[in-house]
Amino acid sequence: MAKERLTMLWEGLKLTEEEEQVVLLSDQSLQEADLKGKHCLMSLVTSDKLINIEAFKTTMALVWRLEGWVEFLVTGDNSFLIEFQILVDKEKVLKGRPWTFDHFLVAPQEVDGNLPHNAISFTHESFWVQLHNMPLAGMNREYGKLVASTIGNVLSVEVKEDGTGWGRSLRVKAEVNLTKALVSGRWVQGGDQRT
């Protein structure tokens, strides 16, 4: 009964003529905002408790060792719009991931000027992952990408110029889905050997 009443009320909901008016943004203002957005990142500190904002700003600016200035704008609970004076600084922050503050993950994302700040997804973050117990024949760029693709989008495989990555483990940088538990292992089979 309550569902039917809610449906009836929803169908009766109508915008007034004034509310239906569309506000048009000029192409120039959209281009300017897009250009400024190229110097920005949205970032979320993945803590259930509110963090100390000033400590976060000071700490991250020091840890990142930036060449230019950086500004932090609070956009919500533990979320920030971060503007960099120099694009190189922004790229440095993205390449240096993952970052933490007070033992919590800091998840920076590119700004999409077509989305409101609260629609930006913080579901993926890049991590260096170690692949252990790989057969020597599989410790190379090709197999590293193949195995790590089961974790997420592979960004890079740490190998020598000849493509081999022999050692204790093969290091791979991959985008990991933060909403899913990380698997503890995978079987790799090469010929008759399964490791």
mmCIF file with all atom_site columns, C-alpha atoms in Angstrom:
data_model
loop_
_atom_site.group_PDB
_atom_site.id
_atom_site.type_symbol
_atom_site.label_atom_id
_atom_site.label_alt_id
_atom_site.label_comp_id
_atom_site.label_asym_id
_atom_site.label_entity_id
_atom_site.label_seq_id
_atom_site.pdbx_PDB_ins_code
_atom_site.Cartn_x
_atom_site.Cartn_y
_atom_site.Cartn_z
_atom_site.occupancy
_atom_site.B_iso_or_equiv
_atom_site.pdbx_formal_charge
_atom_site.auth_seq_id
_atom_site.auth_comp_id
_atom_site.auth_asym_id
_atom_site.auth_atom_id
_atom_site.pdbx_PDB_model_num
ATOM 1   C CA . MET A 1 1   ? 0.000  0.000   0.000   1.00 0.00 ? 1   MET A CA 1
ATOM 2   C CA . ALA A 1 2   ? 2.805  2.420   0.922   1.00 0.00 ? 2   ALA A CA 1
ATOM 3   C CA . LYS A 1 3   ? 4.605  1.614   -2.333  1.00 0.00 ? 3   LYS A CA 1
ATOM 4   C CA . GLU A 1 4   ? 1.486  2.449   -4.382  1.00 0.00 ? 4   GLU A CA 1
ATOM 5   C CA . ARG A 1 5   ? 1.028  5.710   -2.493  1.00 0.00 ? 5   ARG A CA 1
ATOM 6   C CA . LEU A 1 6   ? 4.664  6.645   -3.060  1.00 0.00 ? 6   LEU A CA 1
ATOM 7   C CA . THR A 1 7   ? 4.313  5.865   -6.781  1.00 0.00 ? 7   THR A CA 1
ATOM 8   C CA . MET A 1 8   ? 1.192  8.027   -6.971  1.00 0.00 ? 8   MET A CA 1
ATOM 9   C CA . LEU A 1 9   ? 2.955  10.920  -5.217  1.00 0.00 ? 9   LEU A CA 1
ATOM 10  C CA . TRP A 1 10  ? 5.985  10.557  -7.501  1.00 0.00 ? 10  TRP A CA 1
ATOM 11  C CA . GLU A 1 11  ? 3.816  10.687  -10.618 1.00 0.00 ? 11  GLU A CA 1
ATOM 12  C CA . GLY A 1 12  ? 2.171  13.831  -9.287  1.00 0.00 ? 12  GLY A CA 1
ATOM 13  C CA . LEU A 1 13  ? 5.528  15.570  -8.836  1.00 0.00 ? 13  LEU A CA 1
ATOM 14  C CA . LYS A 1 14  ? 5.921  18.274  -11.439 1.00 0.00 ? 14  LYS A CA 1
ATOM 15  C CA . LEU A 1 15  ? 8.347  21.155  -11.828 1.00 0.00 ? 15  LEU A CA 1
ATOM 16  C CA . THR A 1 16  ? 6.966  24.650  -12.023 1.00 0.00 ? 16  THR A CA 1
ATOM 17  C CA . GLU A 1 17  ? 7.496  26.706  -15.155 1.00 0.00 ? 17  GLU A CA 1
ATOM 18  C CA . GLU A 1 18  ? 10.193 28.690  -13.351 1.00 0.00 ? 18  GLU A CA 1
ATOM 19  C CA . GLU A 1 19  ? 11.974 25.504  -12.219 1.00 0.00 ? 19  GLU A CA 1
ATOM 20  C CA . GLU A 1 20  ? 12.008 24.163  -15.776 1.00 0.00 ? 20  GLU A CA 1
ATOM 21  C CA . GLN A 1 21  ? 13.997 27.128  -17.102 1.00 0.00 ? 21  GLN A CA 1
ATOM 22  C CA . VAL A 1 22  ? 17.441 26.112  -18.367 1.00 0.00 ? 22  VAL A CA 1
ATOM 23  C CA . VAL A 1 23  ? 20.575 28.068  -17.506 1.00 0.00 ? 23  VAL A CA 1
ATOM 24  C CA . LEU A 1 24  ? 23.047 28.059  -20.391 1.00 0.00 ? 24  LEU A CA 1
ATOM 25  C CA . LEU A 1 25  ? 26.775 28.268  -19.781 1.00 0.00 ? 25  LEU A CA 1
ATOM 26  C CA . SER A 1 26  ? 28.913 29.930  -22.434 1.00 0.00 ? 26  SER A CA 1
ATOM 27  C CA . ASP A 1 27  ? 31.468 27.864  -24.326 1.00 0.00 ? 27  ASP A CA 1
ATOM 28  C CA . GLN A 1 28  ? 34.164 30.264  -23.148 1.00 0.00 ? 28  GLN A CA 1
ATOM 29  C CA . SER A 1 29  ? 33.367 29.739  -19.454 1.00 0.00 ? 29  SER A CA 1
ATOM 30  C CA . LEU A 1 30  ? 33.308 25.959  -19.980 1.00 0.00 ? 30  LEU A CA 1
ATOM 31  C CA . GLN A 1 31  ? 36.696 26.080  -21.726 1.00 0.00 ? 31  GLN A CA 1
ATOM 32  C CA . GLU A 1 32  ? 38.189 28.238  -18.963 1.00 0.00 ? 32  GLU A CA 1
ATOM 33  C CA . ALA A 1 33  ? 36.909 25.861  -16.292 1.00 0.00 ? 33  ALA A CA 1
ATOM 34  C CA . ASP A 1 34  ? 38.237 22.877  -18.252 1.00 0.00 ? 34  ASP A CA 1
ATOM 35  C CA . LEU A 1 35  ? 41.661 24.520  -18.552 1.00 0.00 ? 35  LEU A CA 1
ATOM 36  C CA . LYS A 1 36  ? 41.769 25.242  -14.813 1.00 0.00 ? 36  LYS A CA 1
ATOM 37  C CA . GLY A 1 37  ? 40.597 21.682  -14.103 1.00 0.00 ? 37  GLY A CA 1
ATOM 38  C CA . LYS A 1 38  ? 43.674 20.304  -15.869 1.00 0.00 ? 38  LYS A CA 1
ATOM 39  C CA . HIS A 1 39  ? 45.699 21.685  -12.929 1.00 0.00 ? 39  HIS A CA 1
ATOM 40  C CA . CYS A 1 40  ? 43.450 19.996  -10.346 1.00 0.00 ? 40  CYS A CA 1
ATOM 41  C CA . LEU A 1 41  ? 42.826 16.663  -8.675  1.00 0.00 ? 41  LEU A CA 1
ATOM 42  C CA . MET A 1 42  ? 39.910 15.502  -6.564  1.00 0.00 ? 42  MET A CA 1
ATOM 43  C CA . SER A 1 43  ? 41.103 13.556  -3.558  1.00 0.00 ? 43  SER A CA 1
ATOM 44  C CA . LEU A 1 44  ? 39.480 11.490  -0.836  1.00 0.00 ? 44  LEU A CA 1
ATOM 45  C CA . VAL A 1 45  ? 41.049 10.359  2.433   1.00 0.00 ? 45  VAL A CA 1
ATOM 46  C CA . THR A 1 46  ? 39.470 6.958   3.068   1.00 0.00 ? 46  THR A CA 1
ATOM 47  C CA . SER A 1 47  ? 38.818 7.363   6.791   1.00 0.00 ? 47  SER A CA 1
ATOM 48  C CA . ASP A 1 48  ? 35.502 6.868   8.582   1.00 0.00 ? 48  ASP A CA 1
ATOM 49  C CA . LYS A 1 49  ? 36.406 9.658   10.991  1.00 0.00 ? 49  LYS A CA 1
ATOM 50  C CA . LEU A 1 50  ? 36.950 13.275  9.999   1.00 0.00 ? 50  LEU A CA 1
ATOM 51  C CA . ILE A 1 51  ? 40.607 14.117  9.546   1.00 0.00 ? 51  ILE A CA 1
ATOM 52  C CA . ASN A 1 52  ? 42.417 17.232  10.716  1.00 0.00 ? 52  ASN A CA 1
ATOM 53  C CA . ILE A 1 53  ? 42.193 19.371  7.573   1.00 0.00 ? 53  ILE A CA 1
ATOM 54  C CA . GLU A 1 54  ? 45.104 21.695  8.366   1.00 0.00 ? 54  GLU A CA 1
ATOM 55  C CA . ALA A 1 55  ? 47.365 18.764  9.259   1.00 0.00 ? 55  ALA A CA 1
ATOM 56  C CA . PHE A 1 56  ? 46.410 17.071  5.975   1.00 0.00 ? 56  PHE A CA 1
ATOM 57  C CA . LYS A 1 57  ? 47.174 20.177  3.901   1.00 0.00 ? 57  LYS A CA 1
ATOM 58  C CA . THR A 1 58  ? 50.521 20.820  5.594   1.00 0.00 ? 58  THR A CA 1
ATOM 59  C CA . THR A 1 59  ? 51.637 17.192  5.592   1.00 0.00 ? 59  THR A CA 1
ATOM 60  C CA . MET A 1 60  ? 50.757 16.437  1.972   1.00 0.00 ? 60  MET A CA 1
ATOM 61  C CA . ALA A 1 61  ? 52.344 19.655  0.682   1.00 0.00 ? 61  ALA A CA 1
ATOM 62  C CA . LEU A 1 62  ? 55.586 18.684  2.472   1.00 0.00 ? 62  LEU A CA 1
ATOM 63  C CA . VAL A 1 63  ? 55.515 15.011  1.479   1.00 0.00 ? 63  VAL A CA 1
ATOM 64  C CA . TRP A 1 64  ? 54.860 15.783  -2.190  1.00 0.00 ? 64  TRP A CA 1
ATOM 65  C CA . ARG A 1 65  ? 57.865 18.202  -2.351  1.00 0.00 ? 65  ARG A CA 1
ATOM 66  C CA . LEU A 1 66  ? 56.231 20.422  -4.939  1.00 0.00 ? 66  LEU A CA 1
ATOM 67  C CA . GLU A 1 67  ? 57.980 23.085  -6.995  1.00 0.00 ? 67  GLU A CA 1
ATOM 68  C CA . GLY A 1 68  ? 54.983 25.448  -7.145  1.00 0.00 ? 68  GLY A CA 1
ATOM 69  C CA . TRP A 1 69  ? 52.136 26.357  -4.825  1.00 0.00 ? 69  TRP A CA 1
ATOM 70  C CA . VAL A 1 70  ? 49.223 24.066  -4.039  1.00 0.00 ? 70  VAL A CA 1
ATOM 71  C CA . GLU A 1 71  ? 45.735 24.968  -2.796  1.00 0.00 ? 71  GLU A CA 1
ATOM 72  C CA . PHE A 1 72  ? 43.276 22.665  -1.044  1.00 0.00 ? 72  PHE A CA 1
ATOM 73  C CA . LEU A 1 73  ? 39.530 23.312  -1.187  1.00 0.00 ? 73  LEU A CA 1
ATOM 74  C CA . VAL A 1 74  ? 37.319 21.193  1.082   1.00 0.00 ? 74  VAL A CA 1
ATOM 75  C CA . THR A 1 75  ? 34.473 19.685  -0.978  1.00 0.00 ? 75  THR A CA 1
ATOM 76  C CA . GLY A 1 76  ? 33.013 17.300  1.610   1.00 0.00 ? 76  GLY A CA 1
ATOM 77  C CA . ASP A 1 77  ? 33.913 15.003  4.485   1.00 0.00 ? 77  ASP A CA 1
ATOM 78  C CA . ASN A 1 78  ? 37.578 14.126  3.878   1.00 0.00 ? 78  ASN A CA 1
ATOM 79  C CA . SER A 1 79  ? 37.345 15.121  0.206   1.00 0.00 ? 79  SER A CA 1
ATOM 80  C CA . PHE A 1 80  ? 39.283 17.918  -1.438  1.00 0.00 ? 80  PHE A CA 1
ATOM 81  C CA . LEU A 1 81  ? 39.802 19.703  -4.712  1.00 0.00 ? 81  LEU A CA 1
ATOM 82  C CA . ILE A 1 82  ? 43.556 20.202  -4.998  1.00 0.00 ? 82  ILE A CA 1
ATOM 83  C CA . GLU A 1 83  ? 44.863 22.846  -7.408  1.00 0.00 ? 83  GLU A CA 1
ATOM 84  C CA . PHE A 1 84  ? 48.501 22.811  -8.495  1.00 0.00 ? 84  PHE A CA 1
ATOM 85  C CA . GLN A 1 85  ? 50.318 25.822  -9.908  1.00 0.00 ? 85  GLN A CA 1
ATOM 86  C CA . ILE A 1 86  ? 52.495 23.589  -12.094 1.00 0.00 ? 86  ILE A CA 1
ATOM 87  C CA . LEU A 1 87  ? 51.246 20.590  -14.107 1.00 0.00 ? 87  LEU A CA 1
ATOM 88  C CA . VAL A 1 88  ? 54.491 18.734  -13.369 1.00 0.00 ? 88  VAL A CA 1
ATOM 89  C CA . ASP A 1 89  ? 53.569 18.753  -9.661  1.00 0.00 ? 89  ASP A CA 1
ATOM 90  C CA . LYS A 1 90  ? 50.160 17.238  -10.395 1.00 0.00 ? 90  LYS A CA 1
ATOM 91  C CA . GLU A 1 91  ? 51.757 14.499  -12.512 1.00 0.00 ? 91  GLU A CA 1
ATOM 92  C CA . LYS A 1 92  ? 54.313 13.859  -9.753  1.00 0.00 ? 92  LYS A CA 1
ATOM 93  C CA . VAL A 1 93  ? 51.488 13.282  -7.252  1.00 0.00 ? 93  VAL A CA 1
ATOM 94  C CA . LEU A 1 94  ? 49.674 10.915  -9.629  1.00 0.00 ? 94  LEU A CA 1
ATOM 95  C CA . LYS A 1 95  ? 52.836 8.938   -10.439 1.00 0.00 ? 95  LYS A CA 1
ATOM 96  C CA . GLY A 1 96  ? 53.858 8.672   -6.770  1.00 0.00 ? 96  GLY A CA 1
ATOM 97  C CA . ARG A 1 97  ? 50.698 6.880   -5.709  1.00 0.00 ? 97  ARG A CA 1
ATOM 98  C CA . PRO A 1 98  ? 49.637 5.359   -3.437  1.00 0.00 ? 98  PRO A CA 1
ATOM 99  C CA . TRP A 1 99  ? 49.733 8.063   -0.748  1.00 0.00 ? 99  TRP A CA 1
ATOM 100 C CA . THR A 1 100 ? 48.613 7.809   2.862   1.00 0.00 ? 100 THR A CA 1
ATOM 101 C CA . PHE A 1 101 ? 47.752 10.293  5.574   1.00 0.00 ? 101 PHE A CA 1
ATOM 102 C CA . ASP A 1 102 ? 47.489 9.177   9.212   1.00 0.00 ? 102 ASP A CA 1
ATOM 103 C CA . HIS A 1 103 ? 47.523 5.531   7.972   1.00 0.00 ? 103 HIS A CA 1
ATOM 104 C CA . PHE A 1 104 ? 44.555 6.116   5.639   1.00 0.00 ? 104 PHE A CA 1
ATOM 105 C CA . LEU A 1 105 ? 44.694 5.899   1.860   1.00 0.00 ? 105 LEU A CA 1
ATOM 106 C CA . VAL A 1 106 ? 44.644 9.202   -0.029  1.00 0.00 ? 106 VAL A CA 1
ATOM 107 C CA . ALA A 1 107 ? 42.917 8.528   -3.360  1.00 0.00 ? 107 ALA A CA 1
ATOM 108 C CA . PRO A 1 108 ? 43.555 11.299  -5.926  1.00 0.00 ? 108 PRO A CA 1
ATOM 109 C CA . GLN A 1 109 ? 41.535 11.289  -9.158  1.00 0.00 ? 109 GLN A CA 1
ATOM 110 C CA . GLU A 1 110 ? 41.617 13.396  -12.309 1.00 0.00 ? 110 GLU A CA 1
ATOM 111 C CA . VAL A 1 111 ? 39.002 16.152  -12.436 1.00 0.00 ? 111 VAL A CA 1
ATOM 112 C CA . ASP A 1 112 ? 36.243 15.721  -15.009 1.00 0.00 ? 112 ASP A CA 1
ATOM 113 C CA . GLY A 1 113 ? 34.836 19.196  -15.577 1.00 0.00 ? 113 GLY A CA 1
ATOM 114 C CA . ASN A 1 114 ? 31.556 17.727  -16.838 1.00 0.00 ? 114 ASN A CA 1
ATOM 115 C CA . LEU A 1 115 ? 30.772 16.077  -13.502 1.00 0.00 ? 115 LEU A CA 1
ATOM 116 C CA . PRO A 1 116 ? 29.849 17.598  -10.145 1.00 0.00 ? 116 PRO A CA 1
ATOM 117 C CA . HIS A 1 117 ? 32.516 16.963  -7.503  1.00 0.00 ? 117 HIS A CA 1
ATOM 118 C CA . ASN A 1 118 ? 30.309 14.512  -5.604  1.00 0.00 ? 118 ASN A CA 1
ATOM 119 C CA . ALA A 1 119 ? 29.944 12.289  -8.703  1.00 0.00 ? 119 ALA A CA 1
ATOM 120 C CA . ILE A 1 120 ? 33.665 11.541  -9.006  1.00 0.00 ? 120 ILE A CA 1
ATOM 121 C CA . SER A 1 121 ? 34.355 7.894   -8.262  1.00 0.00 ? 121 SER A CA 1
ATOM 122 C CA . PHE A 1 122 ? 37.020 6.886   -5.765  1.00 0.00 ? 122 PHE A CA 1
ATOM 123 C CA . THR A 1 123 ? 36.663 3.141   -6.409  1.00 0.00 ? 123 THR A CA 1
ATOM 124 C CA . HIS A 1 124 ? 40.083 2.484   -7.989  1.00 0.00 ? 124 HIS A CA 1
ATOM 125 C CA . GLU A 1 125 ? 43.635 3.276   -6.927  1.00 0.00 ? 125 GLU A CA 1
ATOM 126 C CA . SER A 1 126 ? 46.997 2.272   -8.352  1.00 0.00 ? 126 SER A CA 1
ATOM 127 C CA . PHE A 1 127 ? 49.271 0.052   -6.262  1.00 0.00 ? 127 PHE A CA 1
ATOM 128 C CA . TRP A 1 128 ? 52.549 -1.733  -6.754  1.00 0.00 ? 128 TRP A CA 1
ATOM 129 C CA . VAL A 1 129 ? 51.788 -5.452  -6.447  1.00 0.00 ? 129 VAL A CA 1
ATOM 130 C CA . GLN A 1 130 ? 54.389 -8.190  -6.021  1.00 0.00 ? 130 GLN A CA 1
ATOM 131 C CA . LEU A 1 131 ? 53.890 -11.439 -7.926  1.00 0.00 ? 131 LEU A CA 1
ATOM 132 C CA . HIS A 1 132 ? 55.659 -14.227 -5.990  1.00 0.00 ? 132 HIS A CA 1
ATOM 133 C CA . ASN A 1 133 ? 56.493 -17.839 -6.886  1.00 0.00 ? 133 ASN A CA 1
ATOM 134 C CA . MET A 1 134 ? 56.359 -17.146 -10.608 1.00 0.00 ? 134 MET A CA 1
ATOM 135 C CA . PRO A 1 135 ? 58.274 -19.561 -12.855 1.00 0.00 ? 135 PRO A CA 1
ATOM 136 C CA . LEU A 1 136 ? 61.409 -17.885 -14.245 1.00 0.00 ? 136 LEU A CA 1
ATOM 137 C CA . ALA A 1 137 ? 60.010 -18.205 -17.768 1.00 0.00 ? 137 ALA A CA 1
ATOM 138 C CA . GLY A 1 138 ? 56.991 -16.181 -16.631 1.00 0.00 ? 138 GLY A CA 1
ATOM 139 C CA . MET A 1 139 ? 58.921 -13.384 -14.956 1.00 0.00 ? 139 MET A CA 1
ATOM 140 C CA . ASN A 1 140 ? 58.723 -10.982 -17.878 1.00 0.00 ? 140 ASN A CA 1
ATOM 141 C CA . ARG A 1 141 ? 56.623 -8.072  -19.120 1.00 0.00 ? 141 ARG A CA 1
ATOM 142 C CA . GLU A 1 142 ? 54.174 -10.205 -21.125 1.00 0.00 ? 142 GLU A CA 1
ATOM 143 C CA . TYR A 1 143 ? 53.321 -12.689 -18.370 1.00 0.00 ? 143 TYR A CA 1
ATOM 144 C CA . GLY A 1 144 ? 53.428 -9.999  -15.693 1.00 0.00 ? 144 GLY A CA 1
ATOM 145 C CA . LYS A 1 145 ? 50.705 -8.124  -17.577 1.00 0.00 ? 145 LYS A CA 1
ATOM 146 C CA . LEU A 1 146 ? 48.733 -11.331 -18.100 1.00 0.00 ? 146 LEU A CA 1
ATOM 147 C CA . VAL A 1 147 ? 48.761 -12.350 -14.422 1.00 0.00 ? 147 VAL A CA 1
ATOM 148 C CA . ALA A 1 148 ? 48.269 -8.820  -13.058 1.00 0.00 ? 148 ALA A CA 1
ATOM 149 C CA . SER A 1 149 ? 45.341 -8.166  -15.415 1.00 0.00 ? 149 SER A CA 1
ATOM 150 C CA . THR A 1 150 ? 43.333 -10.467 -13.120 1.00 0.00 ? 150 THR A CA 1
ATOM 151 C CA . ILE A 1 151 ? 43.818 -7.819  -10.402 1.00 0.00 ? 151 ILE A CA 1
ATOM 152 C CA . GLY A 1 152 ? 42.961 -4.766  -12.494 1.00 0.00 ? 152 GLY A CA 1
ATOM 153 C CA . ASN A 1 153 ? 44.154 -2.488  -15.273 1.00 0.00 ? 153 ASN A CA 1
ATOM 154 C CA . VAL A 1 154 ? 47.940 -2.953  -15.586 1.00 0.00 ? 154 VAL A CA 1
ATOM 155 C CA . LEU A 1 155 ? 49.861 0.345   -15.683 1.00 0.00 ? 155 LEU A CA 1
ATOM 156 C CA . SER A 1 156 ? 53.439 -0.957  -15.797 1.00 0.00 ? 156 SER A CA 1
ATOM 157 C CA . VAL A 1 157 ? 55.628 -3.989  -15.178 1.00 0.00 ? 157 VAL A CA 1
ATOM 158 C CA . GLU A 1 158 ? 59.049 -3.444  -13.600 1.00 0.00 ? 158 GLU A CA 1
ATOM 159 C CA . VAL A 1 159 ? 61.483 -5.278  -15.871 1.00 0.00 ? 159 VAL A CA 1
ATOM 160 C CA . LYS A 1 160 ? 64.943 -4.756  -17.380 1.00 0.00 ? 160 LYS A CA 1
ATOM 161 C CA . GLU A 1 161 ? 65.466 -3.426  -20.908 1.00 0.00 ? 161 GLU A CA 1
ATOM 162 C CA . ASP A 1 162 ? 65.418 -6.983  -22.276 1.00 0.00 ? 162 ASP A CA 1
ATOM 163 C CA . GLY A 1 163 ? 61.927 -7.490  -20.771 1.00 0.00 ? 163 GLY A CA 1
ATOM 164 C CA . THR A 1 164 ? 62.921 -9.884  -17.972 1.00 0.00 ? 164 THR A CA 1
ATOM 165 C CA . GLY A 1 165 ? 62.127 -9.339  -14.311 1.00 0.00 ? 165 GLY A CA 1
ATOM 166 C CA . TRP A 1 166 ? 63.955 -12.164 -12.586 1.00 0.00 ? 166 TRP A CA 1
ATOM 167 C CA . GLY A 1 167 ? 64.210 -11.858 -8.822  1.00 0.00 ? 167 GLY A CA 1
ATOM 168 C CA . ARG A 1 168 ? 62.286 -12.661 -5.650  1.00 0.00 ? 168 ARG A CA 1
ATOM 169 C CA . SER A 1 169 ? 59.110 -11.272 -7.156  1.00 0.00 ? 169 SER A CA 1
ATOM 170 C CA . LEU A 1 170 ? 57.857 -9.461  -10.225 1.00 0.00 ? 170 LEU A CA 1
ATOM 171 C CA . ARG A 1 171 ? 56.638 -5.934  -9.451  1.00 0.00 ? 171 ARG A CA 1
ATOM 172 C CA . VAL A 1 172 ? 53.587 -4.714  -11.320 1.00 0.00 ? 172 VAL A CA 1
ATOM 173 C CA . LYS A 1 173 ? 51.667 -1.454  -10.955 1.00 0.00 ? 173 LYS A CA 1
ATOM 174 C CA . ALA A 1 174 ? 47.922 -1.994  -11.383 1.00 0.00 ? 174 ALA A CA 1
ATOM 175 C CA . GLU A 1 175 ? 44.678 -0.152  -10.714 1.00 0.00 ? 175 GLU A CA 1
ATOM 176 C CA . VAL A 1 176 ? 42.990 -2.043  -7.898  1.00 0.00 ? 176 VAL A CA 1
ATOM 177 C CA . ASN A 1 177 ? 39.245 -1.927  -7.234  1.00 0.00 ? 177 ASN A CA 1
ATOM 178 C CA . LEU A 1 178 ? 38.971 -0.613  -3.656  1.00 0.00 ? 178 LEU A CA 1
ATOM 179 C CA . THR A 1 179 ? 35.438 -1.974  -3.244  1.00 0.00 ? 179 THR A CA 1
ATOM 180 C CA . LYS A 1 180 ? 36.588 -5.601  -3.615  1.00 0.00 ? 180 LYS A CA 1
ATOM 181 C CA . ALA A 1 181 ? 38.852 -7.687  -1.424  1.00 0.00 ? 181 ALA A CA 1
ATOM 182 C CA . LEU A 1 182 ? 42.302 -8.282  -2.900  1.00 0.00 ? 182 LEU A CA 1
ATOM 183 C CA . VAL A 1 183 ? 42.822 -11.942 -3.790  1.00 0.00 ? 183 VAL A CA 1
ATOM 184 C CA . SER A 1 184 ? 45.628 -13.660 -1.914  1.00 0.00 ? 184 SER A CA 1
ATOM 185 C CA . GLY A 1 185 ? 46.895 -15.568 -4.935  1.00 0.00 ? 185 GLY A CA 1
ATOM 186 C CA . ARG A 1 186 ? 46.438 -17.027 -8.397  1.00 0.00 ? 186 ARG A CA 1
ATOM 187 C CA . TRP A 1 187 ? 47.549 -20.286 -9.972  1.00 0.00 ? 187 TRP A CA 1
ATOM 188 C CA . VAL A 1 188 ? 49.997 -19.943 -12.854 1.00 0.00 ? 188 VAL A CA 1
ATOM 189 C CA . GLN A 1 189 ? 50.574 -22.930 -15.109 1.00 0.00 ? 189 GLN A CA 1
ATOM 190 C CA . GLY A 1 190 ? 53.503 -23.272 -17.497 1.00 0.00 ? 190 GLY A CA 1
ATOM 191 C CA . GLY A 1 191 ? 53.704 -26.659 -19.238 1.00 0.00 ? 191 GLY A CA 1
ATOM 192 C CA . ASP A 1 192 ? 53.250 -29.338 -16.576 1.00 0.00 ? 192 ASP A CA 1
ATOM 193 C CA . GLN A 1 193 ? 54.183 -27.017 -13.713 1.00 0.00 ? 193 GLN A CA 1
ATOM 194 C CA . ARG A 1 194 ? 51.535 -25.246 -11.675 1.00 0.00 ? 194 ARG A CA 1
ATOM 195 C CA . THR A 1 195 ? 52.646 -22.634 -9.128  1.00 0.00 ? 195 THR A CA 1
#
